[in-house]
Short mmCIF file of C-alpha atoms in Angstrom, two decimals:
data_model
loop_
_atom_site.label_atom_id
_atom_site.label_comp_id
_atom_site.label_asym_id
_atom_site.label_seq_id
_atom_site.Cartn_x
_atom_site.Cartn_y
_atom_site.Cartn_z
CA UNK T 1 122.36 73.09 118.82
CA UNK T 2 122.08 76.44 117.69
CA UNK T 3 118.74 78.59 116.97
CA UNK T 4 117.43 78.78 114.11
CA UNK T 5 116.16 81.99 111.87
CA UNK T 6 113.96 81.73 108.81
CA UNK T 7 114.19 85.25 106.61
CA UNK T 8 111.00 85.38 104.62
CA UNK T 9 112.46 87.56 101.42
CA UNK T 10 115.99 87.08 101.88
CA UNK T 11 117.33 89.11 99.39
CA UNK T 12 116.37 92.32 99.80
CA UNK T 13 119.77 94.40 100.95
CA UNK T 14 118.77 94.45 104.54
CA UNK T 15 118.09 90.64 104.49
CA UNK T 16 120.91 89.78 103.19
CA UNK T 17 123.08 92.04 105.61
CA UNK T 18 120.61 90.27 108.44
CA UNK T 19 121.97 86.92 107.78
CA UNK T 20 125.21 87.82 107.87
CA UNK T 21 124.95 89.19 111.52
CA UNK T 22 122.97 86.26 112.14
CA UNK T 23 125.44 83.63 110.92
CA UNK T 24 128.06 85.57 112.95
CA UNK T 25 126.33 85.34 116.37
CA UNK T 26 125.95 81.53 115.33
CA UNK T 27 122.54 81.11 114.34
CA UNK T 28 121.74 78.96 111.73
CA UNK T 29 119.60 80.67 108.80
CA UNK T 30 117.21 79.55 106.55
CA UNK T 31 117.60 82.44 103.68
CA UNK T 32 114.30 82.15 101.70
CA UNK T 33 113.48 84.03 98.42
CA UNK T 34 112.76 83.68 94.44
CA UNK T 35 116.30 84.81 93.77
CA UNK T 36 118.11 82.34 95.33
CA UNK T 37 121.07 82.68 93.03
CA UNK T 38 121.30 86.29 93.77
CA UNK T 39 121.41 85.59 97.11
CA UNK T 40 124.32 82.60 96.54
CA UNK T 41 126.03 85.76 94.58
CA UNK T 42 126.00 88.09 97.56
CA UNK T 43 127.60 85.08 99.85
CA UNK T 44 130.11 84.43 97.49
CA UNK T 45 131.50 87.56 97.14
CA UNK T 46 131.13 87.97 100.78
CA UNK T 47 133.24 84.66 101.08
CA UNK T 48 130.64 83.53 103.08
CA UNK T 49 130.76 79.22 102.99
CA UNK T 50 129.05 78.17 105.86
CA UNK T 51 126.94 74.74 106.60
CA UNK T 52 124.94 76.89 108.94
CA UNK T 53 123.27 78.84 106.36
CA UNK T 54 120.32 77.17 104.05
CA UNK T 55 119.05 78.73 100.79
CA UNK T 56 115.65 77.91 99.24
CA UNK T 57 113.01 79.12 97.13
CA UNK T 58 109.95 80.89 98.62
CA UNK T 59 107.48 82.98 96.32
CA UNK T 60 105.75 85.19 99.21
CA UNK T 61 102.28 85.86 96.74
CA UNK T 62 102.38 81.78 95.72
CA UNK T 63 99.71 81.23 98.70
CA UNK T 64 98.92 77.66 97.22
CA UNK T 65 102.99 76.70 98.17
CA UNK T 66 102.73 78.05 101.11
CA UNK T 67 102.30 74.83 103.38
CA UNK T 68 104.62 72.36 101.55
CA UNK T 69 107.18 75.27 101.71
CA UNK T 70 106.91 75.19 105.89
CA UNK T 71 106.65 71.65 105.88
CA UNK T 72 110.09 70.64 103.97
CA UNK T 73 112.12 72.91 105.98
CA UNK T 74 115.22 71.60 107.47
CA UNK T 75 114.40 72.81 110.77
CA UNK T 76 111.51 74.93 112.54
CA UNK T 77 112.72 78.39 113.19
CA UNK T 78 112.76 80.11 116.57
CA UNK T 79 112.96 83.19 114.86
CA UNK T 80 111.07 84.75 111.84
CA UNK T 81 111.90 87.93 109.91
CA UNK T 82 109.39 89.00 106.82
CA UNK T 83 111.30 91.22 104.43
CA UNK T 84 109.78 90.71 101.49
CA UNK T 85 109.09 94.35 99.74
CA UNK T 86 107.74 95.41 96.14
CA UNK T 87 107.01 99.23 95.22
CA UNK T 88 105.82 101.06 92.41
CA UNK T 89 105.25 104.97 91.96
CA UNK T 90 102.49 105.74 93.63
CA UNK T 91 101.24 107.51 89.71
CA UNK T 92 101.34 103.75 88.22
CA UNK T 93 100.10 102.21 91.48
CA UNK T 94 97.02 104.40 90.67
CA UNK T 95 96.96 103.20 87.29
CA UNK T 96 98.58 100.33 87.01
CA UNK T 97 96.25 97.32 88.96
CA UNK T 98 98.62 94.92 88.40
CA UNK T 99 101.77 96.45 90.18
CA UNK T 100 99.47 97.99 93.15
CA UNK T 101 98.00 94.71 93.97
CA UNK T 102 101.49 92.74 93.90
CA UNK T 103 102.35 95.54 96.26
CA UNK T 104 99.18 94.82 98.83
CA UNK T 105 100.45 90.62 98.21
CA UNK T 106 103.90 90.72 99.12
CA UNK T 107 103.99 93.17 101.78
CA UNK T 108 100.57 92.02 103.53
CA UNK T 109 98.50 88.99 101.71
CA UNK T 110 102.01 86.91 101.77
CA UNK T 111 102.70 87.78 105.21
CA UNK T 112 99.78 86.97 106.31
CA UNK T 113 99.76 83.85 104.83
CA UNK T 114 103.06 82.56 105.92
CA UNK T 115 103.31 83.70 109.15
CA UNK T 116 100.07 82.56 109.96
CA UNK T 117 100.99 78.83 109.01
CA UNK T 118 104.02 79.48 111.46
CA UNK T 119 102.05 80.48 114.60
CA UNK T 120 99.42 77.12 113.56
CA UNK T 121 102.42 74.69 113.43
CA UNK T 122 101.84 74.40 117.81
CA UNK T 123 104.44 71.65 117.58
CA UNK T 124 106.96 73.87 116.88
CA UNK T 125 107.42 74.80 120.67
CA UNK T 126 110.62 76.88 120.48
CA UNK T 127 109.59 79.49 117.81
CA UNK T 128 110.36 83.05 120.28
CA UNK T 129 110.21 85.90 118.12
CA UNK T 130 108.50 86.75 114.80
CA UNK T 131 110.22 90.82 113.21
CA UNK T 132 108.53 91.82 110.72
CA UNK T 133 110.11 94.55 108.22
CA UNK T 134 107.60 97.51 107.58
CA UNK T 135 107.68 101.22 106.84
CA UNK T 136 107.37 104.87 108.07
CA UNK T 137 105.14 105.27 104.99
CA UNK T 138 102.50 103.30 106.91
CA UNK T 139 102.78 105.71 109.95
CA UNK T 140 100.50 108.60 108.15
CA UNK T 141 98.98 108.43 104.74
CA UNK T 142 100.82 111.29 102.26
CA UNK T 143 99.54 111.92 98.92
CA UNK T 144 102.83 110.87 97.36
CA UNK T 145 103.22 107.65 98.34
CA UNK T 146 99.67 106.71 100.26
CA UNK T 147 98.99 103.34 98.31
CA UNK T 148 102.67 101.73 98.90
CA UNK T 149 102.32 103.63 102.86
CA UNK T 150 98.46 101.62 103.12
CA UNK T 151 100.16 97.90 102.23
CA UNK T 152 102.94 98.57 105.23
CA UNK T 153 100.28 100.33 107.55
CA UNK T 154 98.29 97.16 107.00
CA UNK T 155 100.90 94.70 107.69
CA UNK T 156 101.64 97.03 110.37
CA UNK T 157 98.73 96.62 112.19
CA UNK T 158 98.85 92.99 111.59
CA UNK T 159 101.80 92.18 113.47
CA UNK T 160 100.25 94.49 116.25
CA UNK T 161 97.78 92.22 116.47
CA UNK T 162 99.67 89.05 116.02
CA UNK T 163 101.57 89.92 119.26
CA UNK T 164 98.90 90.23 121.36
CA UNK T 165 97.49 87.25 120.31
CA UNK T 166 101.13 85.20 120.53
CA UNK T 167 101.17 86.70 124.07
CA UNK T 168 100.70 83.76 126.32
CA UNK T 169 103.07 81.72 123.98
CA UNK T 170 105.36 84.24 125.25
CA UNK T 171 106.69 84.91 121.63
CA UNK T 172 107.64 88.48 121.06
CA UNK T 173 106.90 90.01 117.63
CA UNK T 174 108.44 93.37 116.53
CA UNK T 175 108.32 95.72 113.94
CA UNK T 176 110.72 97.63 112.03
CA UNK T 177 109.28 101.01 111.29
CA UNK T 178 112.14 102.08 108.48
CA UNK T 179 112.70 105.52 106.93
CA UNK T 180 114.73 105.71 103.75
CA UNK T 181 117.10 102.60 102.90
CA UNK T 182 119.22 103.04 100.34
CA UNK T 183 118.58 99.83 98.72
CA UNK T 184 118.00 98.27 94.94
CA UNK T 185 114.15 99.46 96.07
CA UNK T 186 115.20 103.16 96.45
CA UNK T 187 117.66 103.42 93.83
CA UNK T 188 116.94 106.70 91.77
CA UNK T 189 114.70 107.99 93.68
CA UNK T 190 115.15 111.73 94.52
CA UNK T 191 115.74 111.11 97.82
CA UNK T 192 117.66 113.47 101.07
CA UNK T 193 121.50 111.93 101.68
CA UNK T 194 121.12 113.15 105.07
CA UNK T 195 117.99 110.60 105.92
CA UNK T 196 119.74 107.23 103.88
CA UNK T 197 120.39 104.36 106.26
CA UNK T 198 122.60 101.71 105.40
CA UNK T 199 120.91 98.65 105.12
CA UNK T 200 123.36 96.92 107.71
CA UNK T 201 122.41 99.02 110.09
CA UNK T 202 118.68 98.47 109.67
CA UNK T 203 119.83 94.87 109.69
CA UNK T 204 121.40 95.36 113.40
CA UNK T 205 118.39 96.97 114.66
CA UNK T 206 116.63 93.68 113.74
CA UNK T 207 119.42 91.38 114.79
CA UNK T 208 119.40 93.38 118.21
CA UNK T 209 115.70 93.64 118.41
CA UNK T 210 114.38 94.00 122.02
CA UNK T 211 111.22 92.78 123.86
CA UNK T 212 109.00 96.55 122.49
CA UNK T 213 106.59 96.23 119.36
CA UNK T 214 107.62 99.33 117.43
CA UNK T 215 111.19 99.51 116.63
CA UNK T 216 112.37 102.79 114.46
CA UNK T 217 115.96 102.79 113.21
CA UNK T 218 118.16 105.98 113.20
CA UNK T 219 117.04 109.01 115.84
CA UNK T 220 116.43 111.46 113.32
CA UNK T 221 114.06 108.84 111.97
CA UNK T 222 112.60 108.46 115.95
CA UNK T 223 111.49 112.50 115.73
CA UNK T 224 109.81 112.27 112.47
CA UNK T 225 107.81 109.25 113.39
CA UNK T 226 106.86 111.23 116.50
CA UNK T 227 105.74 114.17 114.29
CA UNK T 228 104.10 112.16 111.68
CA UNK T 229 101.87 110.57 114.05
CA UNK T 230 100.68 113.62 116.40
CA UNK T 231 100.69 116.38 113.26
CA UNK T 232 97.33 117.61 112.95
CA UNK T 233 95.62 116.63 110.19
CA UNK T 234 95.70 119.90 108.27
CA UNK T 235 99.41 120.15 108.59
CA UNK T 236 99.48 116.15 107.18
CA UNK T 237 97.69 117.34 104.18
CA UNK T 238 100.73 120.03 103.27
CA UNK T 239 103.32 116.89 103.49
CA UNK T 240 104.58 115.70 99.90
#
């Protein structure tokens, strides 16, 4: 039988590109997410009709679900990818409670809550790899965007965590540190052509994800993580 991947927000454009890569090396996927008809859209036109792939309804900040969710699927995965995301401005995250707290639930409280259910279910004795789908925003807090960077630096540092503690289970977790997608997320933002990465090729980096922790897609992307992280501080406070 083949392996099986559960995608935790499967309809964000890189999730949906991720399951078709998966279905192709001949996984079977469970595709989870409140718009499941949007994602049954994107297959369609994609011709995809396969028995392999699964489609169900997950609400990442409905904590209370969160157990009879794991519990009725149709298989325990050996693989788990979060890609849940949410974003305001960071001007109405600072004045708007309601959209920066969804914003700290479905990119940390909901992962959290999940994925801890998964590493608790110790009958499921194939699960090999949790990827978790996170942001260079995290990597250094920047006045424009510090509020949105603080929920991915938090899951972040979660899943950092979460693999040393899933060490002697020998189950590798991995994060995708992700510069600019162009994605439904992104759209009109004023952001540089030259940095956009297709969300398929985000969604091979997580497909293709190795046995390291930190996994950052693009090399352009690679050197500004390395700068963001050993700038000095009064050279951080210039940045946007």
């Amino acid at each position: 039988m083949s392996k099986t991947v559960l995608i935790l927000g499967a309809n964000s454009d890189v999730a949906k590109e991720a399951t078709l890569l998966y279905l192709e090396k001949g996984y079977q996927v469970i595709a989870a997410s409140r718009s499941t008809a949007a994602i049954e859209s994107f297959m369609e036109a994609k011709k995809v009709s396969d028995s392999r792939l699964t489609i169900c309804y997950f609400d990442a900040i409905a904590f209370e679900t969160h157990v009879a969710f794991y519990a009725s699927l149709p298989a325990k995965p050996h693989i788990v990818v979060y890609a849940a995301g949410f974003q305001v401005t960071n001007e109405q995250a600072l004045t708007d409670w309601e959209g920066c707290y969804r914003m700290m639930q479905v990119h940390y409280a909901g992962a959290v809550s999940i994925i801890n259910i998964i590493v608790n279910d110790k009958g499921n004795e194939h699960l090999e790899r949790i990827i978790g789908l996170s942001s260079l925003s995290g990597v250094r807090g920047r006045k424009s965007n510090f509020i949105y960077g603080s929920t991915k630096a938090a899951f972040t540092q979660y899943l950092a965590g979460m693999r040393q503690y899933l060490f002697a289970r020998k189950v590798v977790v991995n994060v995708i540190v992700a510069g600019y997608i162009r994605s439904k997320m992104t759209a009109g933002l004023d952001l540089p052509e030259s940095l956009l990465m297709e969300p398929s090729f985000i969604a091979n980096e997580i497909v293709n994800a190795g046995n390291g922790f930190t996994i950052v897609p693009g090399i352009k992307w690679k050197l500004i993580y390395q700068v963001l992280r050993l700038m000095p501080e009064k050279l951080a406070a210039r940045l946007p």
